[in-house]
Amino acid sequence: MNYLFLSTGFEEIEALTTVDLLRRAGVKLQTVSCEEAILVEGSHGIRVEADILFADADFSDAEMLILPGGSRRLGEFPALCQLLLKHNDANKDIAAICAAPSILGDLGILEGKQATCYPGFEEYLGDSYLGGLVVESKNIITAKGPGLSSDFAFCIIEHLVGQEVADEVYDKAQY
């Protein structure tokens, strides 16, 4: 199972485009509210009902953890930060877009890896900052911002289920 985490102020296009395209590709994915409520409001007032609450989830089957940006709020949840660290220590996949790679930088997860992020968040990535639009480095996928949500999702699809499936979804979505 793959998990995409939501918190108040998430960037809707980054979260929903990723969820939509991954599910079109047949990737098993659950959205997780890190808040106390299942309904999470994004940065543009769009409310999304997550599949599960973080507190009720068992991540023992986690293949990839996905962080949409919009804010750095996801980094304010100690249990999520611990999960990210444990996942990285096991060399399992993590993907983050926009401001979210800065959380990975704060946690030291990007050490020895390359990444990109939304302009203005480079300092959190330190020597890992490469720039670029979508960067895949070891077990980490990062993307620059909202306009790259589809590219981010297609990179994840290719990584998880292969180029052939990514190409099929790409064609069917008329991307």
XYZ file of N, CA and C in Angstrom:
525
model
N 0.842 -1.183 0.000
C 0.000 0.000 0.000
C 0.885 1.243 0.000
N 0.409 2.280 -0.624
C 1.073 3.572 -0.664
C 0.172 4.573 0.041
N 0.782 5.569 0.669
C 0.020 6.520 1.474
C 0.382 7.955 1.101
N -0.646 8.792 0.933
C -0.476 10.216 0.692
C -1.079 10.952 1.876
N -0.291 11.832 2.483
C -0.666 12.493 3.728
C -1.232 13.884 3.488
N -2.316 14.177 4.216
C -2.987 15.470 4.102
C -3.003 16.171 5.458
N -2.771 17.472 5.416
C -2.936 18.313 6.601
C -3.518 19.633 6.132
N -4.081 20.381 7.038
C -4.683 21.665 6.709
C -3.705 22.515 5.903
N -4.180 23.061 4.794
C -3.362 23.914 3.949
C -2.617 23.180 2.849
N -2.901 21.878 2.657
C -2.216 21.138 1.597
C -2.549 21.752 0.236
N -1.664 21.581 -0.711
C -1.867 22.084 -2.072
C -2.735 21.079 -2.826
N -3.954 21.493 -3.133
C -4.940 20.583 -3.713
C -4.480 19.942 -5.021
N -3.940 20.734 -5.922
C -3.551 20.174 -7.229
C -2.465 19.108 -7.069
N -1.561 19.317 -6.129
C -0.487 18.345 -5.922
C -1.025 17.047 -5.340
N -1.923 17.141 -4.401
C -2.484 15.944 -3.768
C -3.446 15.226 -4.708
N -4.415 15.952 -5.241
C -5.476 15.298 -6.002
C -5.019 14.805 -7.368
N -4.131 15.524 -8.031
C -3.592 15.040 -9.303
C -2.820 13.748 -9.064
N -2.022 13.735 -8.023
C -1.232 12.543 -7.706
C -2.139 11.355 -7.384
N -3.135 11.580 -6.529
C -4.072 10.501 -6.183
C -4.776 9.993 -7.437
N -5.302 10.901 -8.235
C -6.049 10.522 -9.430
C -5.194 9.689 -10.386
N -4.019 10.178 -10.727
C -3.189 9.476 -11.705
C -2.672 8.141 -11.165
N -2.310 8.090 -9.893
C -1.848 6.817 -9.339
C -2.974 5.785 -9.324
N -4.165 6.202 -8.977
C -5.289 5.256 -8.974
C -5.649 4.817 -10.384
N -5.525 5.707 -11.367
C -5.740 5.313 -12.773
C -4.737 4.242 -13.185
N -3.548 4.303 -12.603
C -2.484 3.340 -12.911
C -2.640 2.034 -12.128
N -3.667 1.968 -11.293
C -3.892 0.759 -10.505
C -3.026 0.664 -9.265
N -2.379 1.767 -8.893
C -1.538 1.784 -7.698
C -2.435 1.830 -6.465
N -2.197 0.940 -5.527
C -2.958 0.952 -4.277
C -2.496 2.138 -3.450
N -3.431 3.022 -3.140
C -3.094 4.268 -2.470
C -4.215 4.666 -1.533
N -3.855 5.063 -0.329
C -4.820 5.621 0.616
C -4.372 7.027 0.991
N -5.359 7.912 1.112
C -5.076 9.248 1.620
C -5.251 9.209 3.134
N -4.363 9.921 3.827
C -4.316 9.871 5.281
C -4.423 11.279 5.846
N -5.408 11.510 6.696
C -5.515 12.790 7.391
C -4.609 12.770 8.612
N -3.724 13.744 8.680
C -2.869 13.880 9.867
C -3.567 14.722 10.930
N -4.713 15.262 10.577
C -5.495 16.065 11.506
C -6.364 15.138 12.358
N -7.132 15.720 13.268
C -8.029 14.911 14.096
C -9.318 14.547 13.368
N -9.588 15.222 12.254
C -10.800 14.977 11.471
C -10.444 14.335 10.139
N -11.380 13.586 9.589
C -11.187 12.915 8.305
C -11.282 13.910 7.148
N -11.997 15.022 7.358
C -12.160 16.065 6.347
C -11.045 17.088 6.518
N -10.277 17.302 5.441
C -9.114 18.189 5.503
C -9.283 19.293 4.470
N -9.066 20.541 4.889
C -9.215 21.679 3.980
C -7.866 22.082 3.412
N -7.835 22.187 2.084
C -6.621 22.572 1.387
C -6.396 24.071 1.401
N -5.322 24.488 0.764
C -4.907 25.889 0.784
C -5.836 26.808 0.008
N -6.699 26.250 -0.834
C -7.639 27.056 -1.609
C -9.086 26.765 -1.230
N -9.283 26.276 -0.026
C -10.624 26.076 0.507
C -11.341 24.825 0.027
N -10.658 23.950 -0.683
C -11.276 22.703 -1.139
C -11.133 21.679 -0.016
N -12.254 21.120 0.400
C -12.237 20.117 1.467
C -12.225 18.727 0.864
N -11.337 17.903 1.399
C -11.163 16.546 0.898
C -11.350 15.574 2.055
N -12.123 14.534 1.791
C -12.299 13.493 2.795
C -11.213 12.445 2.603
N -10.338 12.336 3.565
C -9.268 11.340 3.513
C -9.856 9.938 3.683
N -9.115 8.952 3.245
C -9.558 7.564 3.396
C -9.470 7.105 4.848
N -8.431 7.548 5.546
C -8.211 7.110 6.930
C -7.572 8.234 7.748
N -7.702 8.125 9.060
C -6.998 9.018 9.979
C -5.630 8.409 10.289
N -4.627 9.248 10.428
C -3.288 8.773 10.775
C -3.338 7.908 12.034
N -4.078 8.379 13.023
C -4.152 7.680 14.313
C -4.709 6.268 14.184
N -5.503 6.009 13.137
C -6.127 4.697 12.957
C -5.378 3.798 11.980
N -4.309 4.305 11.408
C -3.631 3.576 10.337
C -2.518 2.679 10.868
N -2.271 1.622 10.111
C -1.144 0.724 10.354
C -0.295 0.775 9.091
N 0.874 1.340 9.184
C 1.704 1.569 8.007
C 2.714 0.453 7.769
N 2.512 -0.698 8.379
C 3.469 -1.794 8.240
C 3.573 -2.288 6.792
N 2.551 -2.016 5.980
C 2.564 -2.445 4.586
C 2.967 -1.316 3.636
N 3.474 -0.222 4.168
C 3.774 0.959 3.352
C 4.910 0.695 2.373
N 4.620 0.980 1.113
C 5.638 0.902 0.072
C 6.230 2.295 -0.154
N 5.352 3.281 -0.433
C 5.805 4.655 -0.635
C 4.966 5.594 0.215
N 5.625 6.605 0.793
C 4.966 7.666 1.542
C 5.060 8.923 0.682
N 3.919 9.606 0.490
C 3.871 10.747 -0.426
C 3.392 11.986 0.318
N 4.150 13.083 0.158
C 3.836 14.340 0.821
C 3.554 15.432 -0.202
N 2.301 15.897 -0.275
C 2.045 17.078 -1.100
C 2.509 18.318 -0.330
N 2.745 19.382 -1.055
C 3.176 20.625 -0.406
C 2.001 21.524 -0.085
N 2.243 22.802 -0.204
C 1.248 23.807 0.141
C 1.643 24.518 1.414
N 2.261 23.756 2.290
C 2.783 24.320 3.537
C 3.776 23.308 4.111
N 4.377 23.689 5.224
C 5.291 22.783 5.925
C 4.587 22.109 7.105
N 3.271 22.209 7.137
C 2.501 21.703 8.272
C 2.706 20.205 8.535
N 2.887 19.408 7.507
C 3.097 17.973 7.723
C 4.293 17.717 8.642
N 5.255 18.613 8.619
C 6.424 18.477 9.475
C 6.148 18.743 10.941
N 4.931 19.204 11.255
C 4.544 19.484 12.635
C 3.923 18.273 13.332
N 3.871 17.153 12.646
C 3.275 15.936 13.205
C 4.392 14.948 13.555
N 4.758 14.868 14.850
C 5.878 14.003 15.258
C 5.733 12.547 14.809
N 4.526 12.010 14.849
C 4.340 10.611 14.457
C 4.638 10.422 12.969
N 4.254 11.383 12.139
C 4.568 11.304 10.715
C 6.073 11.435 10.502
N 6.697 12.353 11.209
C 8.155 12.518 11.083
C 8.877 11.236 11.463
N 8.448 10.574 12.535
C 9.055 9.310 12.938
C 8.837 8.234 11.876
N 7.645 8.209 11.284
C 7.349 7.249 10.225
C 8.265 7.493 9.023
N 8.431 8.748 8.643
C 9.305 9.080 7.517
C 10.747 8.638 7.787
N 11.239 8.890 8.991
C 12.599 8.492 9.346
C 12.773 6.976 9.301
N 11.811 6.262 9.858
C 11.857 4.794 9.873
C 11.805 4.243 8.444
N 10.941 4.830 7.639
C 10.785 4.408 6.243
C 12.092 4.626 5.478
N 12.690 5.789 5.681
C 13.953 6.095 5.011
C 15.072 5.177 5.498
N 15.122 4.923 6.797
C 16.148 4.034 7.346
C 16.068 2.633 6.738
N 14.863 2.231 6.337
C 14.659 0.934 5.694
C 14.853 1.032 4.172
N 15.298 2.193 3.709
C 15.529 2.457 2.289
C 14.264 2.290 1.453
N 13.125 2.625 2.057
C 11.854 2.575 1.345
C 11.577 3.940 0.707
N 10.670 3.946 -0.259
C 10.430 5.118 -1.090
C 9.622 6.213 -0.404
N 10.043 7.455 -0.680
C 9.363 8.654 -0.197
C 9.306 9.632 -1.354
N 8.167 10.283 -1.537
C 8.022 11.302 -2.570
C 7.454 12.567 -1.933
N 7.960 13.717 -2.368
C 7.517 15.000 -1.818
C 7.588 16.064 -2.905
N 6.634 16.977 -2.880
C 6.562 18.020 -3.894
C 6.395 19.385 -3.231
N 6.892 20.414 -3.903
C 6.693 21.813 -3.519
C 7.452 22.150 -2.237
N 6.751 22.491 -1.170
C 7.384 22.815 0.111
C 7.745 21.559 0.898
N 7.105 20.433 0.596
C 7.288 19.210 1.389
C 8.718 18.655 1.390
N 9.503 18.790 0.313
C 10.885 18.307 0.415
C 11.672 18.989 1.536
N 11.258 20.193 1.929
C 11.943 20.888 3.024
C 11.798 20.116 4.338
N 10.698 19.396 4.492
C 10.486 18.569 5.689
C 11.509 17.428 5.692
N 11.711 16.840 4.521
C 12.703 15.766 4.403
C 14.100 16.296 4.704
N 14.360 17.529 4.259
C 15.638 18.162 4.562
C 15.822 18.379 6.046
N 14.779 18.879 6.708
C 14.834 19.098 8.159
C 15.155 17.811 8.909
N 14.623 16.696 8.426
C 14.782 15.414 9.104
C 16.105 14.714 8.769
N 16.870 15.289 7.841
C 18.138 14.677 7.442
C 17.980 13.556 6.431
N 16.771 13.368 5.929
C 16.482 12.286 4.989
C 17.165 12.505 3.639
N 17.437 13.757 3.292
C 18.029 14.054 1.988
C 19.554 13.975 1.981
N 20.149 13.701 3.108
C 21.606 13.628 3.188
C 22.144 12.594 2.205
N 23.080 13.027 1.358
C 23.662 12.140 0.361
C 22.785 11.927 -0.858
N 21.714 12.701 -0.973
C 20.775 12.575 -2.089
C 20.596 13.941 -2.726
N 19.979 13.952 -3.888
C 19.668 15.203 -4.568
C 18.159 15.393 -4.573
N 17.735 16.664 -4.566
C 16.301 16.961 -4.513
C 16.042 18.347 -5.077
N 14.783 18.614 -5.286
C 14.329 19.937 -5.699
C 13.154 20.333 -4.824
N 12.744 21.595 -4.934
C 11.639 22.095 -4.118
C 11.131 23.405 -4.698
N 10.077 23.896 -4.109
C 9.499 25.183 -4.506
C 10.508 26.300 -4.204
N 10.613 27.289 -5.094
C 11.545 28.395 -4.846
C 11.301 29.053 -3.482
N 12.388 29.278 -2.757
C 12.319 29.863 -1.435
C 12.520 28.848 -0.324
N 12.490 27.558 -0.671
C 12.673 26.493 0.323
C 14.014 25.782 0.163
N 14.851 26.277 -0.730
C 16.137 25.634 -1.024
C 17.006 25.485 0.220
N 16.967 26.472 1.118
C 17.834 26.442 2.305
C 17.605 25.195 3.161
N 16.391 24.663 3.146
C 16.080 23.475 3.945
C 16.696 22.203 3.339
N 17.046 22.271 2.064
C 17.618 21.120 1.384
C 19.143 21.104 1.459
N 19.743 22.243 1.768
C 21.198 22.335 1.888
C 21.910 21.850 0.648
N 22.928 21.027 0.843
C 23.731 20.517 -0.270
C 22.957 19.567 -1.174
N 21.801 19.128 -0.743
C 20.989 18.215 -1.551
C 20.267 18.933 -2.678
N 20.154 20.258 -2.569
C 19.390 21.008 -3.572
C 20.062 20.915 -4.931
N 19.330 20.398 -5.906
C 19.819 20.245 -7.269
C 19.120 21.228 -8.200
N 17.929 21.635 -7.844
C 17.123 22.387 -8.796
C 16.402 21.367 -9.656
N 16.050 21.751 -10.837
C 15.349 20.828 -11.712
C 13.868 20.791 -11.408
N 13.135 20.074 -12.228
C 11.679 20.031 -12.122
C 11.204 18.841 -11.298
N 11.644 17.655 -11.665
C 11.366 16.428 -10.906
C 12.702 15.705 -10.765
N 13.043 15.339 -9.551
C 14.337 14.706 -9.288
C 14.105 13.381 -8.573
N 14.688 12.326 -9.106
C 14.658 11.015 -8.459
C 16.085 10.689 -8.037
N 16.279 10.481 -6.762
C 17.611 10.211 -6.224
C 17.504 9.147 -5.136
N 18.074 7.993 -5.434
C 17.999 6.834 -4.538
C 16.536 6.511 -4.245
N 16.093 6.574 -2.984
C 14.715 6.218 -2.626
C 13.790 7.432 -2.538
N 14.236 8.577 -3.056
C 13.485 9.824 -2.914
C 13.097 10.396 -4.280
N 11.838 10.820 -4.399
C 11.365 11.557 -5.580
C 10.879 12.908 -5.080
N 11.355 13.985 -5.705
C 10.896 15.326 -5.347
C 10.520 16.085 -6.623
N 9.638 17.068 -6.456
C 9.247 17.913 -7.583
C 9.107 19.346 -7.104
N 9.246 20.267 -8.041
C 9.364 21.688 -7.730
C 8.070 22.340 -7.253
N 6.925 22.056 -7.889
C 5.725 22.758 -7.462
C 4.460 22.321 -8.173
N 3.358 23.030 -7.939
C 2.031 22.631 -8.396
C 1.922 22.346 -9.890
N 2.594 23.146 -10.709
C 2.523 22.944 -12.150
C 3.155 21.653 -12.620
N 3.888 21.004 -11.742
C 4.560 19.748 -12.073
C 3.880 18.548 -11.432
N 2.665 18.729 -10.967
C 1.952 17.643 -10.273
C 1.810 16.399 -11.134
N 1.486 16.567 -12.410
C 1.355 15.404 -13.291
C 2.700 14.731 -13.520
N 3.740 15.518 -13.751
C 5.080 14.957 -13.951
C 5.524 14.182 -12.710
N 5.245 14.743 -11.542
C 5.539 14.105 -10.264
C 4.822 12.758 -10.180
N 3.529 12.767 -10.469
C 2.729 11.542 -10.402
C 3.222 10.502 -11.407
N 3.543 10.931 -12.628
C 4.029 9.978 -13.624
C 5.380 9.386 -13.235
N 6.221 10.164 -12.595
C 7.498 9.639 -12.097
C 7.249 8.569 -11.034
N 6.296 8.831 -10.150
C 5.945 7.847 -9.117
C 5.380 6.580 -9.757
N 4.489 6.741 -10.730
C 3.902 5.582 -11.417
C 4.991 4.745 -12.076
N 5.875 5.406 -12.814
C 6.965 4.684 -13.471
C 7.811 3.939 -12.443
N 8.089 4.586 -11.337
C 8.905 3.969 -10.275
C 8.205 2.755 -9.653
N 6.910 2.882 -9.403
C 6.182 1.820 -8.701
C 5.735 0.672 -9.602
N 5.248 0.988 -10.813
C 4.664 -0.066 -11.652
C 5.219 -0.125 -13.064
N 6.167 0.738 -13.398
C 6.853 0.629 -14.675
C 6.444 1.623 -15.742
N 7.322 1.752 -16.713
C 7.148 2.706 -17.808
C 5.923 2.386 -18.667
N 5.674 1.106 -18.895
C 4.551 0.726 -19.756
C 3.218 1.218 -19.175
N 3.004 1.025 -17.897
C 1.778 1.492 -17.240
C 1.736 3.022 -17.241
N 2.866 3.652 -16.965
C 2.922 5.117 -16.998
C 2.537 5.625 -18.379
N 3.037 4.978 -19.431
C 2.709 5.391 -20.802
C 1.225 5.222 -21.109
N 0.626 4.127 -20.623
C -0.813 3.905 -20.828
C -1.638 4.997 -20.179
N -1.326 5.323 -18.942
C -2.061 6.373 -18.216
C -1.807 7.717 -18.885
N -0.588 7.947 -19.276
C -0.196 9.174 -19.987
C -1.072 9.365 -21.224
N -1.211 8.281 -22.028
C -2.007 8.350 -23.265
C -3.493 8.538 -22.971
N -4.018 7.769 -22.020
C -5.444 7.856 -21.703
C -5.820 9.221 -21.092
N -4.878 9.826 -20.386
C -5.140 11.140 -19.787
C -4.920 12.273 -20.792
N -4.451 11.919 -21.988
C -4.177 12.910 -23.014
C -3.209 13.976 -22.531
N -2.193 13.518 -21.821
C -1.212 14.431 -21.256
C -0.248 14.883 -22.319
